[in-house]
Amino acid sequence: MRTTVTGLSRRHSEGAWRGSALRWLKFNAVGGLGIAVQFAVLLGLKSGFHLGYLVATAIAVEAAVLHNFLWHERFTWVDRVQPSWAKSLPRLLRFNLTTGVVSIAGNLALMKLLVGWGHVN
């Protein structure tokens, strides 16, 4: 009997570890795609629409934040979240007011430092 309990515990532990590792990979894949979205939007707004670098950065970061939120809801956390407009919209607002604001502020400060003062292209 003791072996069975230990075996079940070990299998549960291995399953939990695999689930966590898979979620970590999904989380990082979404984040990596978010970086690509941010760069693509920034390039399009700067080169195509000739917006100033700070305005273009703020819009690009917001696009990445929205991208990441949607993909995390539908892909990373699909087993924990029931996506619906009624439930997702309040989560999106909270996510945007925390993660989004910090991301935009950090990116704007970094861009001002590198581009505005450091003259990096």
mmCIF file of C-alpha atoms in Angstrom:
data_model
loop_
_atom_site.group_PDB
_atom_site.id
_atom_site.type_symbol
_atom_site.label_atom_id
_atom_site.label_comp_id
_atom_site.label_asym_id
_atom_site.label_seq_id
_atom_site.Cartn_x
_atom_site.Cartn_y
_atom_site.Cartn_z
ATOM 1 C CA MET A 1 0.000 0.000 0.000
ATOM 2 C CA ARG A 2 2.798 2.413 0.846
ATOM 3 C CA THR A 3 4.379 1.904 -2.595
ATOM 4 C CA THR A 4 1.110 2.791 -4.326
ATOM 5 C CA VAL A 5 0.719 6.009 -2.366
ATOM 6 C CA THR A 6 4.335 6.938 -3.067
ATOM 7 C CA GLY A 7 3.896 6.027 -6.724
ATOM 8 C CA LEU A 8 0.773 8.171 -7.014
ATOM 9 C CA SER A 9 2.485 11.036 -5.243
ATOM 10 C CA ARG A 10 5.509 10.763 -7.545
ATOM 11 C CA ARG A 11 3.308 10.654 -10.667
ATOM 12 C CA HIS A 12 1.313 13.646 -9.437
ATOM 13 C CA SER A 13 4.550 15.529 -8.744
ATOM 14 C CA GLU A 14 5.938 14.700 -12.204
ATOM 15 C CA GLY A 15 2.638 15.708 -13.828
ATOM 16 C CA ALA A 16 2.593 18.987 -11.923
ATOM 17 C CA TRP A 17 6.198 19.680 -12.929
ATOM 18 C CA ARG A 18 5.423 18.975 -16.589
ATOM 19 C CA GLY A 19 2.344 21.182 -16.440
ATOM 20 C CA SER A 20 4.345 24.015 -14.898
ATOM 21 C CA ALA A 21 7.130 23.618 -17.455
ATOM 22 C CA LEU A 22 4.631 23.673 -20.324
ATOM 23 C CA ARG A 23 2.902 26.759 -18.932
ATOM 24 C CA TRP A 24 6.308 28.456 -18.508
ATOM 25 C CA LEU A 25 7.132 27.713 -22.157
ATOM 26 C CA LYS A 26 3.748 29.049 -23.290
ATOM 27 C CA PHE A 27 4.147 32.161 -21.157
ATOM 28 C CA ASN A 28 7.568 32.889 -22.638
ATOM 29 C CA ALA A 29 6.412 32.168 -26.195
ATOM 30 C CA VAL A 30 3.596 34.701 -25.801
ATOM 31 C CA GLY A 31 6.063 37.210 -24.355
ATOM 32 C CA GLY A 32 8.469 36.659 -27.249
ATOM 33 C CA LEU A 33 5.686 37.199 -29.757
ATOM 34 C CA GLY A 34 4.683 40.315 -27.814
ATOM 35 C CA ILE A 35 8.182 41.708 -28.331
ATOM 36 C CA ALA A 36 7.852 41.057 -32.073
ATOM 37 C CA VAL A 37 4.438 42.771 -32.102
ATOM 38 C CA GLN A 38 5.863 45.785 -30.275
ATOM 39 C CA PHE A 39 8.792 46.130 -32.697
ATOM 40 C CA ALA A 40 6.585 45.674 -35.765
ATOM 41 C CA VAL A 41 4.058 48.276 -34.614
ATOM 42 C CA LEU A 42 6.844 50.675 -33.624
ATOM 43 C CA LEU A 43 8.509 50.269 -37.026
ATOM 44 C CA GLY A 44 5.217 50.761 -38.858
ATOM 45 C CA LEU A 45 4.256 53.841 -36.878
ATOM 46 C CA LYS A 46 7.697 55.447 -37.130
ATOM 47 C CA SER A 47 8.514 54.566 -40.729
ATOM 48 C CA GLY A 48 5.083 54.333 -42.299
ATOM 49 C CA PHE A 49 3.140 57.003 -40.426
ATOM 50 C CA HIS A 50 6.126 59.152 -39.347
ATOM 51 C CA LEU A 51 4.903 59.475 -35.767
ATOM 52 C CA GLY A 52 7.247 60.771 -33.092
ATOM 53 C CA TYR A 53 9.205 58.049 -31.348
ATOM 54 C CA LEU A 54 7.534 58.519 -27.935
ATOM 55 C CA VAL A 55 3.961 58.421 -29.280
ATOM 56 C CA ALA A 56 4.851 55.452 -31.496
ATOM 57 C CA THR A 57 6.442 53.681 -28.516
ATOM 58 C CA ALA A 58 3.384 54.173 -26.298
ATOM 59 C CA ILE A 59 1.051 52.801 -28.995
ATOM 60 C CA ALA A 60 3.400 49.899 -29.769
ATOM 61 C CA VAL A 61 3.658 48.915 -26.109
ATOM 62 C CA GLU A 62 -0.128 49.052 -25.753
ATOM 63 C CA ALA A 63 -0.463 46.810 -28.818
ATOM 64 C CA ALA A 64 1.945 44.321 -27.209
ATOM 65 C CA VAL A 65 0.079 44.473 -23.879
ATOM 66 C CA LEU A 66 -3.233 43.742 -25.613
ATOM 67 C CA HIS A 67 -1.630 40.960 -27.657
ATOM 68 C CA ASN A 68 -0.143 39.353 -24.571
ATOM 69 C CA PHE A 69 -3.373 39.588 -22.585
ATOM 70 C CA LEU A 70 -5.432 37.960 -25.337
ATOM 71 C CA TRP A 71 -2.933 35.179 -25.965
ATOM 72 C CA HIS A 72 -2.466 34.467 -22.267
ATOM 73 C CA GLU A 73 -6.249 34.190 -21.848
ATOM 74 C CA ARG A 74 -6.665 31.905 -24.881
ATOM 75 C CA PHE A 75 -3.412 29.939 -24.726
ATOM 76 C CA THR A 76 -1.317 30.163 -21.551
ATOM 77 C CA TRP A 77 -4.113 30.143 -18.967
ATOM 78 C CA VAL A 78 -6.822 28.469 -21.052
ATOM 79 C CA ASP A 79 -7.417 25.845 -18.344
ATOM 80 C CA ARG A 80 -7.887 28.490 -15.631
ATOM 81 C CA VAL A 81 -9.793 31.233 -17.420
ATOM 82 C CA GLN A 82 -13.237 31.144 -18.973
ATOM 83 C CA PRO A 83 -12.910 33.745 -21.720
ATOM 84 C CA SER A 84 -16.015 35.842 -22.192
ATOM 85 C CA TRP A 85 -16.403 39.558 -22.720
ATOM 86 C CA ALA A 86 -18.199 39.950 -19.403
ATOM 87 C CA LYS A 87 -15.362 38.272 -17.472
ATOM 88 C CA SER A 88 -12.413 39.235 -19.669
ATOM 89 C CA LEU A 89 -13.069 42.964 -19.881
ATOM 90 C CA PRO A 90 -12.587 43.641 -16.130
ATOM 91 C CA ARG A 91 -9.426 41.484 -16.174
ATOM 92 C CA LEU A 92 -8.172 43.405 -19.209
ATOM 93 C CA LEU A 93 -8.785 46.726 -17.475
ATOM 94 C CA ARG A 94 -6.931 45.574 -14.335
ATOM 95 C CA PHE A 95 -4.096 44.136 -16.444
ATOM 96 C CA ASN A 96 -3.845 47.336 -18.472
ATOM 97 C CA LEU A 97 -3.904 49.597 -15.406
ATOM 98 C CA THR A 98 -1.095 47.630 -13.758
ATOM 99 C CA THR A 99 1.120 45.848 -16.268
ATOM 100 C CA GLY A 100 0.243 48.175 -19.137
ATOM 101 C CA VAL A 101 0.945 51.396 -17.268
ATOM 102 C CA VAL A 102 4.257 50.079 -15.905
ATOM 103 C CA SER A 103 5.284 48.780 -19.346
ATOM 104 C CA ILE A 104 4.436 52.016 -21.127
ATOM 105 C CA ALA A 105 6.156 54.177 -18.493
ATOM 106 C CA GLY A 106 9.269 51.993 -18.498
ATOM 107 C CA ASN A 107 9.479 51.899 -22.282
ATOM 108 C CA LEU A 108 8.961 55.663 -22.601
ATOM 109 C CA ALA A 109 11.682 56.350 -20.032
ATOM 110 C CA LEU A 110 14.074 53.971 -21.775
ATOM 111 C CA MET A 111 13.327 55.439 -25.209
ATOM 112 C CA LYS A 112 13.800 58.991 -23.902
ATOM 113 C CA LEU A 113 17.131 57.946 -22.417
ATOM 114 C CA LEU A 114 18.387 56.038 -25.472
ATOM 115 C CA VAL A 115 16.864 58.015 -28.345
ATOM 116 C CA GLY A 116 16.239 61.444 -26.853
ATOM 117 C CA TRP A 117 19.424 61.861 -24.869
ATOM 118 C CA GLY A 118 21.674 59.117 -26.248
ATOM 119 C CA HIS A 119 20.797 59.758 -29.910
ATOM 120 C CA VAL A 120 20.494 56.016 -30.621
ATOM 121 C CA ASN A 121 18.536 55.389 -33.810
#
